[in-house]
């Protein structure tokens, strides 16, 4: 139980940071190559 309490906040931080980075990258890619966004999202979802 204790390990879950310590692990969960870190996972949330990593997830939030990943979404922030993804959002910024998608905004930049949308300006340049809209079709690339779908490929990038699919790659991230697989990983």
mmCIF file with all atom_site columns, C-alpha atoms in Angstrom:
data_model
loop_
_atom_site.group_PDB
_atom_site.id
_atom_site.type_symbol
_atom_site.label_atom_id
_atom_site.label_alt_id
_atom_site.label_comp_id
_atom_site.label_asym_id
_atom_site.label_entity_id
_atom_site.label_seq_id
_atom_site.pdbx_PDB_ins_code
_atom_site.Cartn_x
_atom_site.Cartn_y
_atom_site.Cartn_z
_atom_site.occupancy
_atom_site.B_iso_or_equiv
_atom_site.pdbx_formal_charge
_atom_site.auth_seq_id
_atom_site.auth_comp_id
_atom_site.auth_asym_id
_atom_site.auth_atom_id
_atom_site.pdbx_PDB_model_num
ATOM 1  C CA . UNK A 1 1  ? 0.000  0.000  0.000   1.00 0.00 ? 1  UNK A CA 1
ATOM 2  C CA . UNK A 1 2  ? 2.782  2.406  0.877   1.00 0.00 ? 2  UNK A CA 1
ATOM 3  C CA . UNK A 1 3  ? 4.543  1.760  -2.424  1.00 0.00 ? 3  UNK A CA 1
ATOM 4  C CA . UNK A 1 4  ? 1.360  2.629  -4.321  1.00 0.00 ? 4  UNK A CA 1
ATOM 5  C CA . UNK A 1 5  ? 1.054  5.924  -2.465  1.00 0.00 ? 5  UNK A CA 1
ATOM 6  C CA . UNK A 1 6  ? 4.595  6.885  -3.439  1.00 0.00 ? 6  UNK A CA 1
ATOM 7  C CA . UNK A 1 7  ? 4.352  5.649  -7.008  1.00 0.00 ? 7  UNK A CA 1
ATOM 8  C CA . UNK A 1 8  ? 1.050  7.226  -7.971  1.00 0.00 ? 8  UNK A CA 1
ATOM 9  C CA . UNK A 1 9  ? 2.034  10.929 -7.623  1.00 0.00 ? 9  UNK A CA 1
ATOM 10 C CA . UNK A 1 10 ? 5.148  10.341 -9.709  1.00 0.00 ? 10 UNK A CA 1
ATOM 11 C CA . UNK A 1 11 ? 3.138  8.618  -12.440 1.00 0.00 ? 11 UNK A CA 1
ATOM 12 C CA . UNK A 1 12 ? 0.718  11.548 -12.472 1.00 0.00 ? 12 UNK A CA 1
ATOM 13 C CA . UNK A 1 13 ? 3.579  14.046 -12.804 1.00 0.00 ? 13 UNK A CA 1
ATOM 14 C CA . UNK A 1 14 ? 5.102  12.095 -15.679 1.00 0.00 ? 14 UNK A CA 1
ATOM 15 C CA . UNK A 1 15 ? 1.714  11.747 -17.375 1.00 0.00 ? 15 UNK A CA 1
ATOM 16 C CA . UNK A 1 16 ? 0.925  15.457 -16.999 1.00 0.00 ? 16 UNK A CA 1
ATOM 17 C CA . UNK A 1 17 ? 4.331  16.425 -18.366 1.00 0.00 ? 17 UNK A CA 1
ATOM 18 C CA . UNK A 1 18 ? 3.938  14.038 -21.280 1.00 0.00 ? 18 UNK A CA 1
ATOM 19 C CA . UNK A 1 19 ? 0.561  15.542 -22.163 1.00 0.00 ? 19 UNK A CA 1
ATOM 20 C CA . UNK A 1 20 ? 1.982  19.078 -21.979 1.00 0.00 ? 20 UNK A CA 1
ATOM 21 C CA . UNK A 1 21 ? 4.859  18.156 -24.290 1.00 0.00 ? 21 UNK A CA 1
ATOM 22 C CA . UNK A 1 22 ? 2.498  16.344 -26.643 1.00 0.00 ? 22 UNK A CA 1
ATOM 23 C CA . UNK A 1 23 ? 0.163  19.334 -26.780 1.00 0.00 ? 23 UNK A CA 1
ATOM 24 C CA . UNK A 1 24 ? 3.007  21.714 -27.642 1.00 0.00 ? 24 UNK A CA 1
ATOM 25 C CA . UNK A 1 25 ? 4.353  19.378 -30.309 1.00 0.00 ? 25 UNK A CA 1
ATOM 26 C CA . UNK A 1 26 ? 0.904  18.891 -31.836 1.00 0.00 ? 26 UNK A CA 1
ATOM 27 C CA . UNK A 1 27 ? 0.391  22.670 -32.046 1.00 0.00 ? 27 UNK A CA 1
ATOM 28 C CA . UNK A 1 28 ? 3.673  23.058 -33.913 1.00 0.00 ? 28 UNK A CA 1
ATOM 29 C CA . UNK A 1 29 ? 2.973  20.124 -36.209 1.00 0.00 ? 29 UNK A CA 1
ATOM 30 C CA . UNK A 1 30 ? -0.531 21.344 -36.975 1.00 0.00 ? 30 UNK A CA 1
ATOM 31 C CA . UNK A 1 31 ? 1.010  24.486 -38.470 1.00 0.00 ? 31 UNK A CA 1
ATOM 32 C CA . UNK A 1 32 ? 3.342  22.482 -40.696 1.00 0.00 ? 32 UNK A CA 1
ATOM 33 C CA . UNK A 1 33 ? 1.916  19.032 -41.441 1.00 0.00 ? 33 UNK A CA 1
ATOM 34 C CA . UNK A 1 34 ? -1.578 18.147 -40.173 1.00 0.00 ? 34 UNK A CA 1
ATOM 35 C CA . UNK A 1 35 ? -1.336 14.545 -41.399 1.00 0.00 ? 35 UNK A CA 1
ATOM 36 C CA . UNK A 1 36 ? 1.769  14.004 -39.268 1.00 0.00 ? 36 UNK A CA 1
ATOM 37 C CA . UNK A 1 37 ? -0.209 14.520 -36.062 1.00 0.00 ? 37 UNK A CA 1
ATOM 38 C CA . UNK A 1 38 ? -2.142 11.290 -36.526 1.00 0.00 ? 38 UNK A CA 1
ATOM 39 C CA . UNK A 1 39 ? 1.073  9.316  -37.031 1.00 0.00 ? 39 UNK A CA 1
ATOM 40 C CA . UNK A 1 40 ? 2.689  10.853 -33.945 1.00 0.00 ? 40 UNK A CA 1
ATOM 41 C CA . UNK A 1 41 ? -0.341 10.219 -31.748 1.00 0.00 ? 41 UNK A CA 1
ATOM 42 C CA . UNK A 1 42 ? -0.556 6.601  -32.902 1.00 0.00 ? 42 UNK A CA 1
ATOM 43 C CA . UNK A 1 43 ? 3.129  6.130  -32.119 1.00 0.00 ? 43 UNK A CA 1
ATOM 44 C CA . UNK A 1 44 ? 2.721  7.589  -28.635 1.00 0.00 ? 44 UNK A CA 1
ATOM 45 C CA . UNK A 1 45 ? -0.391 5.527  -27.928 1.00 0.00 ? 45 UNK A CA 1
ATOM 46 C CA . UNK A 1 46 ? 1.470  2.354  -28.910 1.00 0.00 ? 46 UNK A CA 1
ATOM 47 C CA . UNK A 1 47 ? 4.309  3.273  -26.557 1.00 0.00 ? 47 UNK A CA 1
#
